[in-house]
Amino acid sequence: SAVISQKPSRDICQRGTSLTIQCQVDSQVTMMFWYRQQPGQSLTLIATANQGSEATYESGFVIDKFPISRPNLTFSTLTVSNMSPEDSSIYLCSADRVGTEAFFGQGTRLTVV
Amino acid sequence: AQTVTQSQPEMSVQEAETVTLSCTYDTSENNYYLFWYKQPPSRQMILVIRQEAYKQQNATENRFSVNFQKAAKSFSLKISDSQLGDTAMYFCAFNYFGNEKLTFGTGTRLTIIP
C-alpha cells in the first residue's frame, strides 16, 4: 500500500464559500476516488478522479458543485463549492493500483456554518 | 447495481471474547472482491481483510477471519480475542474485478468493553 496525505484535516467554513481539499500519494497510483461520509452514515462515492481528463461523477453529484482535478498520478483535489450546512461531512480521498486494495487518506471533517 | 447490507448497527462484547459481524451483498457478477474496513474515531479507514470471490478458502489475518459463503452472498467477519483497540466502525465493502470503486455497507459500530 501507499501513504496518502490529505489536507486540511478539518475546517469550519461560512456558507456560500468554497473549500479545496488536497490529496497527495507518496507513489504513483492508477485510480483515485473521492468519497463523502455524512454524519453517522456510510461512505458514498462522489467521483473517480481521472488523470488528464474530466472526473467521472456518480449519480447525484455534479461537476459544478464538486470540481475535481488530477494533474498527475500522485495528486488530486476536490473543491466543495458554494457550501451550505448540508455539505457538512467527512470527505475522504482514496487510491489504489489495479488488483490491490484501496487505501485512504485521513479524511477532512468539514463544518459549514 | 450491487448493494451491501449490514444488519447490525451496533454491537458490544467483553474484551477477549469473540464477535461476528454480518454482511450480505447482492450482485449478478462472478468476479469481485469483498473487504472489511475499520474506521476508528481518528476517521482513518483501515483495511482489515480482503477476500477474492474466486477463492474458496476463507481469508484470515491474525485475529480476524471471514466466513465467505458465495452462494448465499454472505461475508461475515469474526474477531477473536477482541481487544480494546478493536473499538471502531466496521464497514463491509465490495468492488468488481477491474473496477476499483467501492460500494460500502451502512456499517456496524463495535464497542469492546473492558
mmCIF file of C-alpha atoms in Angstrom:
data_model
loop_
_atom_site.group_PDB
_atom_site.id
_atom_site.type_symbol
_atom_site.label_atom_id
_atom_site.label_comp_id
_atom_site.label_asym_id
_atom_site.label_seq_id
_atom_site.Cartn_x
_atom_site.Cartn_y
_atom_site.Cartn_z
ATOM 1 C CA SER A 1 0.000 0.000 0.000
ATOM 2 C CA ALA A 2 0.986 3.655 -0.177
ATOM 3 C CA VAL A 3 0.554 6.631 2.115
ATOM 4 C CA ILE A 4 -1.978 9.352 1.357
ATOM 5 C CA SER A 5 -1.661 12.803 2.863
ATOM 6 C CA GLN A 6 -4.932 14.660 2.870
ATOM 7 C CA LYS A 7 -5.370 18.238 3.956
ATOM 8 C CA PRO A 8 -6.850 20.101 5.617
ATOM 9 C CA SER A 9 -7.811 17.603 8.305
ATOM 10 C CA ARG A 10 -10.703 19.811 9.330
ATOM 11 C CA ASP A 11 -12.199 23.185 8.573
ATOM 12 C CA ILE A 12 -15.118 25.380 9.535
ATOM 13 C CA CYS A 13 -16.408 27.416 6.622
ATOM 14 C CA GLN A 14 -19.018 30.060 6.006
ATOM 15 C CA ARG A 15 -21.949 29.178 3.790
ATOM 16 C CA GLY A 16 -21.565 30.345 0.217
ATOM 17 C CA THR A 17 -17.792 29.904 0.207
ATOM 18 C CA SER A 18 -15.694 27.125 -1.336
ATOM 19 C CA LEU A 19 -13.091 24.775 0.110
ATOM 20 C CA THR A 20 -10.430 22.843 -1.781
ATOM 21 C CA ILE A 21 -9.190 19.581 -0.300
ATOM 22 C CA GLN A 22 -5.855 18.169 -1.402
ATOM 23 C CA CYS A 23 -4.769 14.559 -1.628
ATOM 24 C CA GLN A 24 -1.119 13.605 -2.166
ATOM 25 C CA VAL A 25 0.015 9.996 -2.597
ATOM 26 C CA ASP A 26 3.631 9.023 -1.953
ATOM 27 C CA SER A 27 3.796 6.856 -5.098
ATOM 28 C CA GLN A 28 2.082 6.581 -8.461
ATOM 29 C CA VAL A 29 -1.380 5.070 -8.393
ATOM 30 C CA THR A 30 -3.806 4.041 -11.063
ATOM 31 C CA MET A 31 -7.057 5.181 -9.563
ATOM 32 C CA MET A 32 -8.051 7.970 -7.210
ATOM 33 C CA PHE A 33 -11.503 8.450 -5.722
ATOM 34 C CA TRP A 34 -13.363 10.939 -3.581
ATOM 35 C CA TYR A 35 -15.961 9.814 -1.035
ATOM 36 C CA ARG A 36 -18.350 11.677 1.217
ATOM 37 C CA GLN A 37 -19.366 10.425 4.648
ATOM 38 C CA GLN A 38 -22.288 12.341 6.094
ATOM 39 C CA PRO A 39 -22.663 12.376 9.897
ATOM 40 C CA GLY A 40 -23.332 8.870 11.182
ATOM 41 C CA GLN A 41 -23.550 7.478 7.662
ATOM 42 C CA SER A 42 -21.563 5.228 5.387
ATOM 43 C CA LEU A 43 -19.241 6.309 2.594
ATOM 44 C CA THR A 44 -20.722 7.380 -0.723
ATOM 45 C CA LEU A 45 -18.602 7.718 -3.831
ATOM 46 C CA ILE A 46 -18.612 11.223 -5.283
ATOM 47 C CA ALA A 47 -16.405 10.669 -8.315
ATOM 48 C CA THR A 48 -13.420 8.955 -9.846
ATOM 49 C CA ALA A 49 -10.558 11.360 -10.472
ATOM 50 C CA ASN A 50 -9.092 10.617 -13.896
ATOM 51 C CA GLN A 51 -5.564 11.708 -14.693
ATOM 52 C CA GLY A 52 -5.510 14.238 -17.520
ATOM 53 C CA SER A 53 -9.253 14.231 -18.158
ATOM 54 C CA GLU A 54 -12.543 15.159 -16.546
ATOM 55 C CA ALA A 55 -13.626 13.244 -13.463
ATOM 56 C CA THR A 56 -16.378 10.636 -13.656
ATOM 57 C CA TYR A 57 -19.223 11.580 -11.317
ATOM 58 C CA GLU A 58 -21.691 9.286 -9.609
ATOM 59 C CA SER A 59 -25.412 9.850 -9.725
ATOM 60 C CA GLY A 60 -26.398 12.809 -7.580
ATOM 61 C CA PHE A 61 -23.048 14.592 -7.822
ATOM 62 C CA VAL A 62 -22.186 17.239 -10.395
ATOM 63 C CA ILE A 63 -19.021 18.931 -11.538
ATOM 64 C CA ASP A 64 -20.249 22.459 -10.777
ATOM 65 C CA LYS A 65 -20.680 21.566 -7.117
ATOM 66 C CA PHE A 66 -17.666 19.258 -6.742
ATOM 67 C CA PRO A 67 -14.995 20.163 -9.276
ATOM 68 C CA ILE A 68 -12.085 17.712 -9.205
ATOM 69 C CA SER A 69 -8.612 17.950 -10.621
ATOM 70 C CA ARG A 70 -5.983 15.280 -11.129
ATOM 71 C CA PRO A 71 -2.963 16.784 -12.854
ATOM 72 C CA ASN A 72 -0.704 13.742 -12.373
ATOM 73 C CA LEU A 73 -0.591 10.197 -10.993
ATOM 74 C CA THR A 74 0.013 11.197 -7.383
ATOM 75 C CA PHE A 75 -2.163 14.257 -6.697
ATOM 76 C CA SER A 76 -5.825 15.237 -6.754
ATOM 77 C CA THR A 77 -8.034 17.987 -5.391
ATOM 78 C CA LEU A 78 -11.724 18.155 -4.583
ATOM 79 C CA THR A 79 -13.467 21.517 -4.260
ATOM 80 C CA VAL A 80 -16.754 21.830 -2.423
ATOM 81 C CA SER A 81 -18.362 24.898 -3.988
ATOM 82 C CA ASN A 82 -20.967 27.339 -2.751
ATOM 83 C CA MET A 83 -21.226 25.455 0.515
ATOM 84 C CA SER A 84 -24.362 25.048 2.603
ATOM 85 C CA PRO A 85 -24.792 23.368 6.009
ATOM 86 C CA GLU A 86 -25.904 20.201 4.171
ATOM 87 C CA ASP A 87 -22.335 19.858 2.875
ATOM 88 C CA SER A 88 -21.062 19.289 6.416
ATOM 89 C CA SER A 89 -19.460 15.864 6.156
ATOM 90 C CA ILE A 90 -16.209 13.983 6.178
ATOM 91 C CA TYR A 91 -14.580 13.896 2.751
ATOM 92 C CA LEU A 92 -12.143 11.065 2.072
ATOM 93 C CA CYS A 93 -9.640 10.545 -0.688
ATOM 94 C CA SER A 94 -8.819 7.004 -1.755
ATOM 95 C CA ALA A 95 -6.307 5.492 -4.139
ATOM 96 C CA ASP A 96 -5.209 2.136 -5.409
ATOM 97 C CA ARG A 97 -3.455 0.248 -8.151
ATOM 98 C CA VAL A 98 -5.316 -2.279 -10.271
ATOM 99 C CA GLY A 99 -5.613 -5.559 -8.406
ATOM 100 C CA THR A 100 -4.761 -4.138 -4.991
ATOM 101 C CA GLU A 101 -6.925 -2.924 -2.164
ATOM 102 C CA ALA A 102 -7.826 0.724 -1.753
ATOM 103 C CA PHE A 103 -6.122 2.862 0.870
ATOM 104 C CA PHE A 104 -7.432 6.079 2.298
ATOM 105 C CA GLY A 105 -6.365 9.483 3.441
ATOM 106 C CA GLN A 106 -7.114 10.664 6.946
ATOM 107 C CA GLY A 107 -10.260 12.455 5.849
ATOM 108 C CA THR A 108 -11.328 16.102 6.035
ATOM 109 C CA ARG A 109 -14.029 17.000 8.519
ATOM 110 C CA LEU A 110 -15.938 19.931 7.040
ATOM 111 C CA THR A 111 -18.404 22.004 9.044
ATOM 112 C CA VAL A 112 -20.402 24.678 7.240
ATOM 113 C CA VAL A 113 -21.935 27.419 9.384
ATOM 114 C CA ALA B 1 -26.169 -2.280 -9.253
ATOM 115 C CA GLN B 2 -24.585 -4.032 -6.333
ATOM 116 C CA THR B 3 -25.750 -3.463 -2.764
ATOM 117 C CA VAL B 4 -24.123 -4.246 0.551
ATOM 118 C CA THR B 5 -26.182 -4.768 3.706
ATOM 119 C CA GLN B 6 -25.018 -4.785 7.303
ATOM 120 C CA SER B 7 -27.930 -5.635 9.553
ATOM 121 C CA GLN B 8 -26.267 -4.905 12.894
ATOM 122 C CA PRO B 9 -25.999 -1.140 13.515
ATOM 123 C CA GLU B 10 -24.299 -1.645 16.887
ATOM 124 C CA MET B 11 -22.636 -4.458 18.813
ATOM 125 C CA SER B 12 -20.711 -4.715 22.035
ATOM 126 C CA VAL B 13 -18.692 -7.515 23.587
ATOM 127 C CA GLN B 14 -16.415 -8.051 26.531
ATOM 128 C CA GLU B 15 -12.700 -7.844 25.994
ATOM 129 C CA ALA B 16 -11.146 -11.195 24.981
ATOM 130 C CA GLU B 17 -14.432 -12.532 23.659
ATOM 131 C CA THR B 18 -15.172 -13.439 20.050
ATOM 132 C CA VAL B 19 -17.574 -11.391 17.960
ATOM 133 C CA THR B 20 -19.004 -11.886 14.469
ATOM 134 C CA LEU B 21 -20.176 -9.053 12.250
ATOM 135 C CA SER B 22 -22.609 -9.847 9.442
ATOM 136 C CA CYS B 23 -22.625 -8.663 5.853
ATOM 137 C CA THR B 24 -24.658 -9.679 2.848
ATOM 138 C CA TYR B 25 -24.372 -8.385 -0.685
ATOM 139 C CA ASP B 26 -26.152 -8.619 -3.966
ATOM 140 C CA THR B 27 -24.567 -8.913 -7.376
ATOM 141 C CA SER B 28 -25.077 -10.758 -10.609
ATOM 142 C CA GLU B 29 -21.363 -10.791 -11.412
ATOM 143 C CA ASN B 30 -18.930 -13.600 -10.715
ATOM 144 C CA ASN B 31 -15.597 -11.820 -10.317
ATOM 145 C CA TYR B 32 -15.386 -9.422 -7.422
ATOM 146 C CA TYR B 33 -13.647 -8.605 -4.164
ATOM 147 C CA LEU B 34 -15.022 -8.190 -0.676
ATOM 148 C CA PHE B 35 -13.438 -6.171 2.103
ATOM 149 C CA TRP B 36 -13.816 -5.285 5.726
ATOM 150 C CA TYR B 37 -12.626 -1.808 6.667
ATOM 151 C CA LYS B 38 -12.274 -0.425 10.177
ATOM 152 C CA GLN B 39 -12.814 3.257 10.985
ATOM 153 C CA PRO B 40 -11.737 4.263 14.498
ATOM 154 C CA PRO B 41 -12.548 7.716 15.918
ATOM 155 C CA SER B 42 -9.483 9.068 14.105
ATOM 156 C CA ARG B 43 -11.539 8.714 10.861
ATOM 157 C CA GLN B 44 -8.772 6.803 9.111
ATOM 158 C CA MET B 45 -10.185 3.930 7.049
ATOM 159 C CA ILE B 46 -8.042 0.864 7.680
ATOM 160 C CA LEU B 47 -8.258 -2.326 5.664
ATOM 161 C CA VAL B 48 -8.876 -5.290 7.956
ATOM 162 C CA ILE B 49 -9.199 -8.143 5.485
ATOM 163 C CA ARG B 50 -9.869 -8.863 1.823
ATOM 164 C CA GLN B 51 -11.438 -11.834 0.027
ATOM 165 C CA GLU B 52 -11.335 -12.646 -3.659
ATOM 166 C CA ALA B 53 -14.604 -14.203 -4.810
ATOM 167 C CA TYR B 54 -12.849 -16.854 -6.881
ATOM 168 C CA LYS B 55 -11.039 -18.219 -3.825
ATOM 169 C CA GLN B 56 -12.896 -20.847 -1.849
ATOM 170 C CA GLN B 57 -10.604 -20.580 1.146
ATOM 171 C CA ASN B 58 -11.658 -18.043 3.736
ATOM 172 C CA ALA B 59 -9.198 -15.203 4.299
ATOM 173 C CA THR B 60 -7.540 -14.813 7.696
ATOM 174 C CA GLU B 61 -5.359 -12.075 9.195
ATOM 175 C CA ASN B 62 -4.184 -12.862 12.692
ATOM 176 C CA ARG B 63 -7.246 -12.460 14.959
ATOM 177 C CA PHE B 64 -9.518 -11.600 12.030
ATOM 178 C CA SER B 65 -11.142 -14.153 9.767
ATOM 179 C CA VAL B 66 -14.069 -14.247 7.403
ATOM 180 C CA ASN B 67 -16.795 -16.729 6.616
ATOM 181 C CA PHE B 68 -17.387 -16.298 2.889
ATOM 182 C CA GLN B 69 -20.462 -18.066 1.566
ATOM 183 C CA LYS B 70 -20.602 -17.213 -2.127
ATOM 184 C CA ALA B 71 -23.873 -18.972 -2.925
ATOM 185 C CA ALA B 72 -25.586 -17.240 -0.018
ATOM 186 C CA LYS B 73 -23.804 -13.929 -0.810
ATOM 187 C CA SER B 74 -22.694 -13.662 2.771
ATOM 188 C CA PHE B 75 -19.394 -12.316 4.094
ATOM 189 C CA SER B 76 -19.129 -12.204 7.891
ATOM 190 C CA LEU B 77 -16.143 -11.040 9.911
ATOM 191 C CA LYS B 78 -15.030 -12.853 13.044
ATOM 192 C CA ILE B 79 -12.811 -11.102 15.550
ATOM 193 C CA SER B 80 -11.217 -13.444 18.060
ATOM 194 C CA ASP B 81 -9.737 -12.430 21.417
ATOM 195 C CA SER B 82 -11.174 -8.948 20.994
ATOM 196 C CA GLN B 83 -9.104 -6.028 22.243
ATOM 197 C CA LEU B 84 -9.993 -2.501 23.316
ATOM 198 C CA GLY B 85 -8.309 -1.184 20.169
ATOM 199 C CA ASP B 86 -10.862 -3.045 18.074
ATOM 200 C CA THR B 87 -13.486 -0.485 19.091
ATOM 201 C CA ALA B 88 -14.473 1.206 15.814
ATOM 202 C CA MET B 89 -16.981 1.367 12.993
ATOM 203 C CA TYR B 90 -16.652 -1.615 10.682
ATOM 204 C CA PHE B 91 -17.690 -1.358 7.053
ATOM 205 C CA CYS B 92 -18.187 -4.203 4.642
ATOM 206 C CA ALA B 93 -17.348 -3.218 1.054
ATOM 207 C CA PHE B 94 -17.439 -4.635 -2.449
ATOM 208 C CA ASN B 95 -15.933 -3.960 -5.841
ATOM 209 C CA TYR B 96 -15.842 -5.690 -9.163
ATOM 210 C CA PHE B 97 -12.673 -7.104 -10.575
ATOM 211 C CA GLY B 98 -11.225 -4.415 -12.846
ATOM 212 C CA ASN B 99 -13.417 -1.653 -11.391
ATOM 213 C CA GLU B 100 -11.805 -0.307 -8.281
ATOM 214 C CA LYS B 101 -14.577 1.897 -6.893
ATOM 215 C CA LEU B 102 -16.034 0.556 -3.671
ATOM 216 C CA THR B 103 -19.620 0.147 -2.532
ATOM 217 C CA PHE B 104 -19.921 0.250 1.245
ATOM 218 C CA GLY B 105 -22.441 -1.145 3.674
ATOM 219 C CA THR B 106 -24.013 1.055 6.344
ATOM 220 C CA GLY B 107 -21.529 -0.010 8.992
ATOM 221 C CA THR B 108 -21.555 -1.690 12.402
ATOM 222 C CA ARG B 109 -20.395 0.223 15.456
ATOM 223 C CA LEU B 110 -18.427 -2.227 17.589
ATOM 224 C CA THR B 111 -17.588 -1.456 21.203
ATOM 225 C CA ILE B 112 -15.212 -3.623 23.203
ATOM 226 C CA ILE B 113 -15.992 -3.427 26.901
ATOM 227 C CA PRO B 114 -13.107 -3.667 29.374
#
